[in-house]
Each structure stands twice: as structure tokens, then as C-alpha cells.
CSV table of C-alpha atoms in Angstrom, one decimal:
chain,number,residue,atom,x,y,z
A,1,UNK,CA,224.0,-9.0,-18.4
A,2,UNK,CA,221.9,-10.7,-15.7
A,3,UNK,CA,220.5,-7.1,-14.6
A,4,UNK,CA,219.3,-6.4,-18.3
A,5,UNK,CA,217.5,-9.7,-18.7
A,6,UNK,CA,215.0,-8.9,-15.7
A,7,UNK,CA,213.5,-5.6,-17.3
A,8,UNK,CA,213.2,-7.3,-20.8
A,9,UNK,CA,211.3,-10.3,-19.2
A,10,UNK,CA,208.9,-7.9,-17.4
A,11,UNK,CA,208.3,-5.9,-20.7
A,12,UNK,CA,207.5,-9.3,-22.5
A,13,UNK,CA,204.9,-10.2,-19.8
A,14,UNK,CA,203.1,-6.9,-20.1
A,15,UNK,CA,203.0,-6.9,-23.8
A,16,UNK,CA,201.4,-10.4,-23.9
A,17,UNK,CA,198.8,-9.2,-21.2
A,18,UNK,CA,197.4,-6.5,-23.5
A,19,UNK,CA,195.8,-9.2,-25.6
A,20,UNK,CA,193.3,-10.0,-22.7
A,21,UNK,CA,193.0,-6.3,-21.6
A,22,UNK,CA,192.3,-4.0,-24.5
A,23,UNK,CA,192.8,-0.3,-24.5
A,24,UNK,CA,189.3,0.8,-23.4
A,25,UNK,CA,187.0,1.5,-20.4
A,26,UNK,CA,189.3,4.0,-19.1
A,27,UNK,CA,192.4,1.5,-18.9
A,28,UNK,CA,195.8,2.9,-18.0
A,29,UNK,CA,199.1,1.0,-18.1
A,30,UNK,CA,199.0,0.5,-14.4
A,31,UNK,CA,196.2,-1.8,-14.4
A,32,UNK,CA,196.8,-4.3,-17.3
A,33,UNK,CA,197.2,-7.2,-14.9
A,34,UNK,CA,194.3,-8.4,-12.8
A,35,UNK,CA,196.1,-8.0,-9.6
A,36,UNK,CA,196.9,-4.4,-10.6
A,37,UNK,CA,193.1,-3.5,-11.0
A,38,UNK,CA,192.8,-1.0,-8.2
A,39,UNK,CA,189.4,-0.5,-6.8
A,40,UNK,CA,189.7,2.6,-4.8
A,41,UNK,CA,186.3,3.8,-6.1
A,42,UNK,CA,184.7,0.6,-4.8
A,43,UNK,CA,186.4,0.9,-1.5
A,44,UNK,CA,185.6,4.5,-1.1
A,45,UNK,CA,181.9,3.9,-1.8
A,46,UNK,CA,181.7,0.9,0.6
A,47,UNK,CA,183.2,3.0,3.5
A,48,UNK,CA,180.5,5.7,2.7
A,49,UNK,CA,177.5,3.4,1.8
A,50,UNK,CA,177.9,0.5,4.2
A,51,UNK,CA,178.2,2.4,7.8
A,52,UNK,CA,175.3,4.7,6.8
A,53,UNK,CA,172.8,2.1,5.5
A,54,UNK,CA,173.7,-0.8,7.6
A,55,UNK,CA,173.5,1.3,10.8
A,56,UNK,CA,169.9,2.3,9.8
A,57,UNK,CA,168.9,-1.2,8.9
A,58,UNK,CA,170.4,-2.5,12.2
A,59,UNK,CA,168.3,0.0,14.2
A,60,UNK,CA,165.0,-0.6,12.4
A,61,UNK,CA,165.5,-4.3,12.3
A,62,UNK,CA,166.4,-4.7,16.0
A,63,UNK,CA,163.4,-2.8,17.1
A,64,UNK,CA,161.1,-4.6,14.7
A,65,UNK,CA,162.3,-8.1,15.3
A,66,UNK,CA,162.7,-7.6,18.9
A,67,UNK,CA,159.1,-6.6,19.3
A,68,UNK,CA,158.1,-9.8,17.4
A,69,UNK,CA,160.1,-11.9,19.7
A,70,UNK,CA,159.0,-10.0,22.8
A,71,UNK,CA,155.2,-10.4,22.1
A,72,UNK,CA,155.5,-14.1,21.0
A,73,UNK,CA,157.4,-15.1,24.1
A,74,UNK,CA,155.2,-13.1,26.4
A,75,UNK,CA,151.6,-13.3,25.2
A,76,UNK,CA,151.4,-16.1,22.5
A,77,UNK,CA,151.2,-19.9,22.7
A,78,UNK,CA,152.2,-21.3,19.4
A,79,UNK,CA,148.9,-22.9,17.9
A,80,UNK,CA,150.5,-23.6,14.4
A,81,UNK,CA,153.6,-24.1,12.4
A,82,UNK,CA,153.4,-20.6,11.3
A,83,UNK,CA,153.4,-19.2,14.9
A,84,UNK,CA,156.7,-21.2,15.5
A,85,UNK,CA,158.2,-20.3,12.2
A,86,UNK,CA,157.6,-16.6,12.7
A,87,UNK,CA,159.3,-16.8,16.1
A,88,UNK,CA,162.3,-18.3,14.5
A,89,UNK,CA,162.2,-16.1,11.5
A,90,UNK,CA,162.4,-12.9,13.8
A,91,UNK,CA,165.4,-14.6,15.7
A,92,UNK,CA,167.1,-15.4,12.5
A,93,UNK,CA,166.6,-12.0,11.0
A,94,UNK,CA,167.7,-10.4,14.2
A,95,UNK,CA,171.0,-12.5,14.4
A,96,UNK,CA,171.7,-11.7,10.8
A,97,UNK,CA,171.4,-8.0,11.3
A,98,UNK,CA,173.7,-8.3,14.5
A,99,UNK,CA,176.5,-9.3,12.0
A,100,UNK,CA,176.2,-5.8,10.4
A,101,UNK,CA,178.5,-4.0,13.0
A,102,UNK,CA,181.3,-6.5,12.2
A,103,UNK,CA,181.0,-6.1,8.5
A,104,UNK,CA,181.2,-2.2,9.0
A,105,UNK,CA,184.2,-2.5,11.1
A,106,UNK,CA,185.8,-4.9,8.6
A,107,UNK,CA,185.1,-2.3,5.8
A,108,UNK,CA,186.5,0.7,7.6
A,109,UNK,CA,189.2,-0.6,9.8
A,110,UNK,CA,190.1,-4.2,8.7
A,111,UNK,CA,189.7,-7.3,10.8
A,112,UNK,CA,191.4,-7.2,14.1
A,113,UNK,CA,190.3,-10.7,15.6
A,114,UNK,CA,191.7,-14.0,14.4
A,115,UNK,CA,190.7,-16.6,12.2
A,116,UNK,CA,188.4,-18.3,14.6
A,117,UNK,CA,186.4,-15.3,15.0
A,118,UNK,CA,186.1,-14.9,11.4
A,119,UNK,CA,184.9,-18.4,10.9
A,120,UNK,CA,182.4,-17.8,13.5
A,121,UNK,CA,181.0,-14.5,11.9
A,122,UNK,CA,181.0,-15.8,8.3
A,123,UNK,CA,179.1,-19.1,9.6
A,124,UNK,CA,176.7,-17.1,11.7
A,125,UNK,CA,175.8,-15.0,8.6
A,126,UNK,CA,175.3,-18.0,6.3
A,127,UNK,CA,173.4,-19.9,8.9
A,128,UNK,CA,170.8,-17.0,9.4
A,129,UNK,CA,170.8,-16.2,5.8
A,130,UNK,CA,169.7,-19.7,4.8
A,131,UNK,CA,167.4,-20.3,7.8
A,132,UNK,CA,165.5,-17.2,7.2
A,133,UNK,CA,164.5,-18.2,3.6
A,134,UNK,CA,163.6,-21.8,4.8
A,135,UNK,CA,161.3,-20.2,7.4
A,136,UNK,CA,159.6,-18.1,4.8
A,137,UNK,CA,159.0,-21.3,2.7
A,138,UNK,CA,157.5,-23.2,5.8
A,139,UNK,CA,155.2,-20.2,6.6
A,140,UNK,CA,153.9,-20.2,2.9
A,141,UNK,CA,153.3,-24.1,3.0
A,142,UNK,CA,151.6,-23.7,6.5
A,143,UNK,CA,149.3,-21.0,5.3
A,144,UNK,CA,148.3,-23.1,2.2
A,145,UNK,CA,147.4,-26.2,4.2
A,146,UNK,CA,145.6,-24.1,6.9
A,147,UNK,CA,143.3,-22.1,4.4
A,148,UNK,CA,143.2,-24.3,1.3
A,149,UNK,CA,143.5,-27.8,2.8
A,150,UNK,CA,141.2,-27.0,5.9
A,151,UNK,CA,140.3,-30.8,6.7
A,152,UNK,CA,144.1,-31.7,6.8
A,153,UNK,CA,144.7,-28.6,8.9
A,154,UNK,CA,142.3,-29.7,11.4
A,155,UNK,CA,143.7,-33.1,11.6
A,156,UNK,CA,147.2,-31.5,12.3
A,157,UNK,CA,145.9,-29.0,14.7
A,158,UNK,CA,146.3,-31.1,17.9
A,159,UNK,CA,150.0,-31.7,17.0
A,160,UNK,CA,150.6,-28.3,15.6
A,161,UNK,CA,153.0,-26.9,18.4
A,162,UNK,CA,155.2,-30.2,18.2
A,163,UNK,CA,155.0,-30.1,14.4
A,164,UNK,CA,156.0,-26.5,14.4
A,165,UNK,CA,159.1,-27.1,16.7
A,166,UNK,CA,160.1,-30.1,14.7
A,167,UNK,CA,159.8,-28.0,11.5
A,168,UNK,CA,162.0,-25.3,12.9
A,169,UNK,CA,164.6,-27.7,14.0
A,170,UNK,CA,164.8,-29.3,10.7
A,171,UNK,CA,165.1,-25.9,9.0
A,172,UNK,CA,167.9,-24.8,11.4
A,173,UNK,CA,169.7,-28.2,10.8
A,174,UNK,CA,169.4,-27.8,7.0
A,175,UNK,CA,170.8,-24.3,7.3
A,176,UNK,CA,173.6,-25.4,9.4
A,177,UNK,CA,174.7,-28.1,6.7
A,178,UNK,CA,174.5,-25.2,3.9
A,179,UNK,CA,176.6,-22.9,6.1
A,180,UNK,CA,179.4,-25.5,6.7
A,181,UNK,CA,181.7,-24.0,4.0
A,182,UNK,CA,181.6,-20.7,5.7
A,183,UNK,CA,182.3,-22.1,9.1
A,184,UNK,CA,185.2,-24.2,7.6
A,185,UNK,CA,186.8,-21.8,5.1
A,186,UNK,CA,186.3,-18.4,6.9
A,187,UNK,CA,189.6,-16.9,7.1
A,188,UNK,CA,191.2,-13.5,8.1
A,189,UNK,CA,193.8,-12.7,5.5
A,190,UNK,CA,196.0,-9.7,4.5
A,191,UNK,CA,194.9,-7.6,1.5
A,192,UNK,CA,196.9,-4.5,0.7
A,193,UNK,CA,197.0,-2.4,3.9
A,194,UNK,CA,193.8,-4.3,5.5
A,195,UNK,CA,193.4,-7.4,7.1
A,196,UNK,CA,190.0,-8.8,5.8
A,197,UNK,CA,187.5,-11.5,7.0
A,198,UNK,CA,186.4,-13.5,4.0
A,199,UNK,CA,185.7,-17.0,2.8
A,200,UNK,CA,188.8,-18.5,1.1
A,201,UNK,CA,188.3,-22.0,-0.6
A,202,UNK,CA,191.3,-24.5,-1.1
A,203,UNK,CA,193.3,-23.2,-4.1
A,204,UNK,CA,192.7,-26.3,-6.3
A,205,UNK,CA,188.8,-25.9,-6.1
A,206,UNK,CA,188.4,-22.2,-5.3
A,207,UNK,CA,186.6,-21.0,-8.5
A,208,UNK,CA,184.4,-24.1,-8.8
A,209,UNK,CA,183.5,-24.2,-4.9
A,210,UNK,CA,182.8,-20.6,-4.8
A,211,UNK,CA,180.7,-20.6,-7.9
A,212,UNK,CA,178.7,-23.7,-6.6
A,213,UNK,CA,178.1,-22.0,-3.2
A,214,UNK,CA,176.9,-18.9,-5.0
A,215,UNK,CA,174.6,-20.9,-7.0
A,216,UNK,CA,173.1,-22.8,-3.9
A,217,UNK,CA,172.6,-19.4,-2.5
A,218,UNK,CA,170.4,-18.2,-5.4
A,219,UNK,CA,168.5,-21.3,-5.4
A,220,UNK,CA,167.7,-21.5,-1.8
A,221,UNK,CA,167.7,-17.8,-1.2
A,222,UNK,CA,165.5,-16.8,-4.0
A,223,UNK,CA,164.3,-19.4,-6.5
A,224,UNK,CA,162.9,-22.0,-4.1
A,225,UNK,CA,161.2,-19.6,-1.8
A,226,UNK,CA,159.8,-17.6,-4.7
A,227,UNK,CA,158.3,-20.5,-6.3
A,228,UNK,CA,156.8,-22.0,-3.1
A,229,UNK,CA,155.4,-18.5,-2.0
A,230,UNK,CA,153.8,-18.0,-5.5
A,231,UNK,CA,152.2,-21.3,-5.8
A,232,UNK,CA,150.8,-21.5,-2.2
A,233,UNK,CA,149.7,-17.9,-2.0
A,234,UNK,CA,148.1,-18.3,-5.4
A,235,UNK,CA,145.9,-21.1,-4.2
A,236,UNK,CA,145.2,-19.1,-1.1
A,237,UNK,CA,144.0,-16.2,-3.0
A,238,UNK,CA,141.7,-18.4,-5.0
A,239,UNK,CA,140.3,-19.8,-1.9
A,240,UNK,CA,139.6,-16.5,-0.2
A,241,UNK,CA,138.0,-15.2,-3.5
A,242,UNK,CA,135.8,-18.2,-3.4
A,243,UNK,CA,134.6,-17.7,0.3
A,244,UNK,CA,131.8,-15.0,0.0
A,245,UNK,CA,131.6,-12.8,3.0
A,246,UNK,CA,135.0,-13.5,4.2
A,247,UNK,CA,136.2,-9.9,3.3
A,248,UNK,CA,139.4,-11.3,1.5
A,249,UNK,CA,140.4,-8.0,-0.1
A,250,UNK,CA,142.8,-6.9,2.8
A,251,UNK,CA,144.2,-10.4,3.0
A,252,UNK,CA,144.9,-10.4,-0.8
A,253,UNK,CA,146.6,-7.0,-0.6
A,254,UNK,CA,149.0,-8.4,2.1
A,255,UNK,CA,149.7,-11.6,0.1
A,256,UNK,CA,150.6,-9.4,-2.9
A,257,UNK,CA,152.7,-7.1,-0.9
A,258,UNK,CA,154.6,-10.3,0.6
A,259,UNK,CA,155.5,-11.5,-3.1
A,260,UNK,CA,156.3,-8.2,-4.4
A,261,UNK,CA,158.6,-7.1,-1.5
A,262,UNK,CA,160.4,-10.4,-1.6
A,263,UNK,CA,160.9,-10.0,-5.4
A,264,UNK,CA,161.8,-6.3,-5.3
A,265,UNK,CA,164.4,-6.7,-2.6
A,266,UNK,CA,165.8,-10.2,-3.3
A,267,UNK,CA,165.8,-10.6,-7.0
A,268,UNK,CA,168.4,-7.9,-7.8
A,269,UNK,CA,170.9,-9.3,-5.3
A,270,UNK,CA,170.1,-12.9,-6.5
A,271,UNK,CA,170.9,-12.0,-10.0
A,272,UNK,CA,174.3,-10.4,-9.1
A,273,UNK,CA,175.2,-13.4,-7.2
A,274,UNK,CA,174.1,-15.5,-10.2
A,275,UNK,CA,176.2,-13.4,-12.4
A,276,UNK,CA,179.2,-13.9,-10.1
A,277,UNK,CA,178.6,-17.5,-10.0
A,278,UNK,CA,178.6,-17.6,-13.9
A,279,UNK,CA,181.8,-15.8,-14.0
A,280,UNK,CA,183.6,-18.0,-11.5
A,281,UNK,CA,182.3,-21.4,-13.2
A,282,UNK,CA,182.9,-20.3,-16.8
A,283,UNK,CA,186.1,-18.5,-16.1
A,284,UNK,CA,185.1,-15.3,-17.6
A,285,UNK,CA,187.6,-12.5,-18.0
A,286,UNK,CA,186.0,-9.2,-16.9
A,287,UNK,CA,187.7,-6.0,-17.7
A,288,UNK,CA,188.7,-3.8,-14.6
A,289,UNK,CA,185.8,-1.5,-15.3
A,290,UNK,CA,183.2,-4.3,-15.5
A,291,UNK,CA,184.7,-5.9,-12.3
A,292,UNK,CA,184.2,-2.5,-10.5
A,293,UNK,CA,180.7,-2.1,-11.6
A,294,UNK,CA,179.8,-5.7,-10.5
A,295,UNK,CA,181.2,-5.0,-7.0
A,296,UNK,CA,179.3,-1.9,-6.8
A,297,UNK,CA,176.1,-3.5,-7.9
A,298,UNK,CA,176.8,-6.2,-5.3
A,299,UNK,CA,177.2,-3.8,-2.5
A,300,UNK,CA,173.9,-1.8,-3.3
A,301,UNK,CA,171.8,-5.0,-3.9
A,302,UNK,CA,173.3,-6.5,-0.8
A,303,UNK,CA,171.8,-3.5,1.3
A,304,UNK,CA,168.3,-4.1,-0.4
A,305,UNK,CA,168.5,-8.0,0.7
A,306,UNK,CA,169.3,-6.8,4.3
A,307,UNK,CA,166.3,-4.3,4.2
A,308,UNK,CA,164.1,-7.5,3.6
A,309,UNK,CA,165.1,-8.4,7.2
A,310,UNK,CA,163.7,-5.2,8.5
A,311,UNK,CA,160.4,-5.7,6.6
A,312,UNK,CA,159.7,-9.2,7.5
A,313,UNK,CA,158.2,-8.2,10.9
A,314,UNK,CA,156.1,-5.6,9.3
A,315,UNK,CA,154.7,-7.9,6.6
A,316,UNK,CA,154.4,-11.2,8.5
A,317,UNK,CA,153.6,-10.0,12.0
A,318,UNK,CA,152.8,-6.3,12.3
A,319,UNK,CA,150.0,-6.6,9.7
A,320,UNK,CA,148.2,-9.3,11.6
A,321,UNK,CA,145.4,-8.5,13.8
A,322,UNK,CA,146.6,-10.7,16.6
A,323,UNK,CA,150.0,-9.2,16.7
A,324,UNK,CA,148.6,-5.6,16.8
A,325,UNK,CA,146.5,-6.8,19.9
A,326,UNK,CA,149.6,-8.2,21.5
A,327,UNK,CA,151.5,-4.9,20.8
A,328,UNK,CA,148.6,-3.0,22.4
A,329,UNK,CA,148.7,-5.3,25.4
A,330,UNK,CA,152.5,-4.7,25.8
A,331,UNK,CA,151.8,-1.0,25.7
A,332,UNK,CA,148.9,-1.3,28.1
A,333,UNK,CA,151.2,-3.4,30.6
A,334,UNK,CA,153.8,-0.5,30.3
A,335,UNK,CA,151.2,2.0,31.2
A,336,UNK,CA,151.2,3.8,27.9
A,337,UNK,CA,147.7,3.1,26.7
A,338,UNK,CA,144.3,1.9,28.2
A,339,UNK,CA,143.2,-1.7,28.1
A,340,UNK,CA,142.1,-3.5,24.8
A,341,UNK,CA,138.5,-4.0,24.2
A,342,UNK,CA,137.6,-7.3,22.5
A,343,UNK,CA,136.5,-7.1,18.9
A,344,UNK,CA,134.5,-9.6,16.8
A,345,UNK,CA,135.4,-10.4,13.3
A,346,UNK,CA,131.7,-10.2,12.4
A,347,UNK,CA,131.6,-13.2,10.2
A,348,UNK,CA,128.5,-15.3,9.9
A,349,UNK,CA,129.7,-18.8,9.5
A,350,UNK,CA,132.4,-20.8,11.2
A,351,UNK,CA,134.1,-21.5,7.9
A,352,UNK,CA,134.2,-17.6,7.2
A,353,UNK,CA,135.5,-16.9,10.7
A,354,UNK,CA,138.2,-19.6,10.2
A,355,UNK,CA,139.3,-18.0,6.9
A,356,UNK,CA,139.3,-14.6,8.1
A,357,UNK,CA,141.0,-15.1,11.4
A,358,UNK,CA,143.7,-17.3,9.9
A,359,UNK,CA,144.5,-14.6,7.3
A,360,UNK,CA,144.3,-11.8,9.9
A,361,UNK,CA,146.6,-13.6,12.0
A,362,UNK,CA,149.5,-14.1,9.8
A,363,UNK,CA,149.2,-12.8,6.3
């Protein structure tokens, strides 16, 4: 009698579960329960997509951010908050990209090191994720002050280097505070046949905590930097258009490129993270097919977000005239090219030269 009760009980559970998982979207009897929703398609795509894309991004990002760090430390003495923030932005993006090999290994082979290494990896990723956006925000504000609020910029110029390092330090500190959940709750755990490194919140608050973490990521990773960039660069554009003879068109194109690239690469991932947060906070019940599609979208948009780290050197440094001169000096010192001849911006007034050199320098 006792042996017959167990199968009957199991059938009752499965029958009740069909009320929450209707027969659609390719469902079969094997994936009625959430824990039985197998995602071999997602895992197979991740094992193909992540190694190829992440290795390419790692190569491009390491070269670009490495050149920014090399030229800044060798040829440039920080004259503004932007100079310091560009240096730290390149360092932050480089450290973020260096977590990619561990992510690839985690996807392909599982996580071999222990929980301590997992905490460090998750924390370093979050630290550099948040710090990168904070540095973008600081650069936007400093460009606004330097170009639009010129008298204020002149008053701050003697203390620019000290203010820059203070700003960078505060940005790193805030990013560290935001990354504390990853440092604390990063954990290596067994999942089916793989041991994975992930953030595991305490059971009693897991959905609320993870949803809140995702919301903070969207606010600080997209909403706040986007609003600051649009506000500051719109004011900069108006100032450049009003300054006759300062040849603003190239600088305006770069400003537009900064905003468009940021939106194109960061908005899709932020929307998916926001959807994930809403699902967690509202306790939505997604079908297995919907959950698969969400996971695939998070993988693809995550790759786009990493691409931003590779394009930051191009947009914020490579397009600046001063950086191109420093890059030429680096090639000249290596014996690859001849010495650089000095060039004059060709502006008539000190005001025009200030506007043009400031924009060519950074934006």
C-alpha cells in the first residue's frame, strides 16, 4: 500500500502544475515543472557565442585601452578632470574585459576555483561595470563646465589635477559600495553537471534582492549616465554653434556619436535587465519558452554592452587631436614613423582657440 501511494501523489502534483503551464509554446510533459525546464538550446548557444565574441572583444579592447593607458602615462600630464577620468575609464574598461576569459571558462568547463575566487571575480566585474559609467558621467559634466561655464572652468583650472584625482577616487569608492553584494554573495555552486560561479542571495530575500540589484544596474548603468550626457552635450552643442569661426561641426559629430553609440549598445541590455528585475520583483511566471528567449536576449545584448568597452577608447580618446599626436609620438619613439610636425588650430580669438582645442582634446 505504501508503494502505491507515492506514484499517486506524484501524479497529483503534475496535474495541478498544468494550471500554471498551459500546453503551448512547444511544451512537453517533461518540462511542466520550472526546475524541469531544460535549456540546452541556451547553453549550446552560449558555448558557441561567448567564446567567439568575447575573445574578439578582449583582443580589441585590450589593444585600445592599453594604448590609452600607455600614452596617458608616458606623454600626458593631467590638466583637467577629464584627463584623469579618461585614464581611469581605460583602466576600468580593461579590467572589465579581463574578466571575459573567466566567463568563457565558466561557460565551457564550469568553475574550478573555489568560492573565494568566485567572489573576487563577481566583485571585480561589478566594480568596473559601475565605475565605467560613473567616469562617463564625470567626463560629461567636466566637458560642460569647460566649454559652457568657461569662467568657472578657469577658476578650477589651477586645482584641476587634484580635483580630478579626488573625483576618480570618489567614483571608485561609490562603485565599490555598489559592488558589495557581488563581493559578499558570489558563490560557486553545482548546477546539473557543471559547477558555476554566480551571485546567490540569501534564500529569504533572493528575489527582492536580485531585483533591486538589477534596478540599480539599470539606473546607474544607463538612465543616469544617459540623462547627464544628453543634458551636458546638448548645452555644449548650443555653445559651439554660437561660437562663430570655431569650426564646431566635427566636434558636434563626435558628440552625437558618443550619445548614439551609448544608446545603441547599452539600451538593449538595460531593457533586458529591467525586464528581469520586473519579473523578480513582481513574481511573474514565465513559460519555459519565454524564459529561454529572455536568456538568449541577455546573452546577445550583454555582448553589445561589452563592445562599448572596446569603443570607449575610439570615441573618447582616439578621436581627440591630442591623443592622435601622442600616438604618433609613441610610433616615432619606436622608430616606425618620423617626428611629428607642430600644427596650429588656426583660430583667430583666444575664446575660439579654447573651444576648439577643448573639443578636439576630448570629445
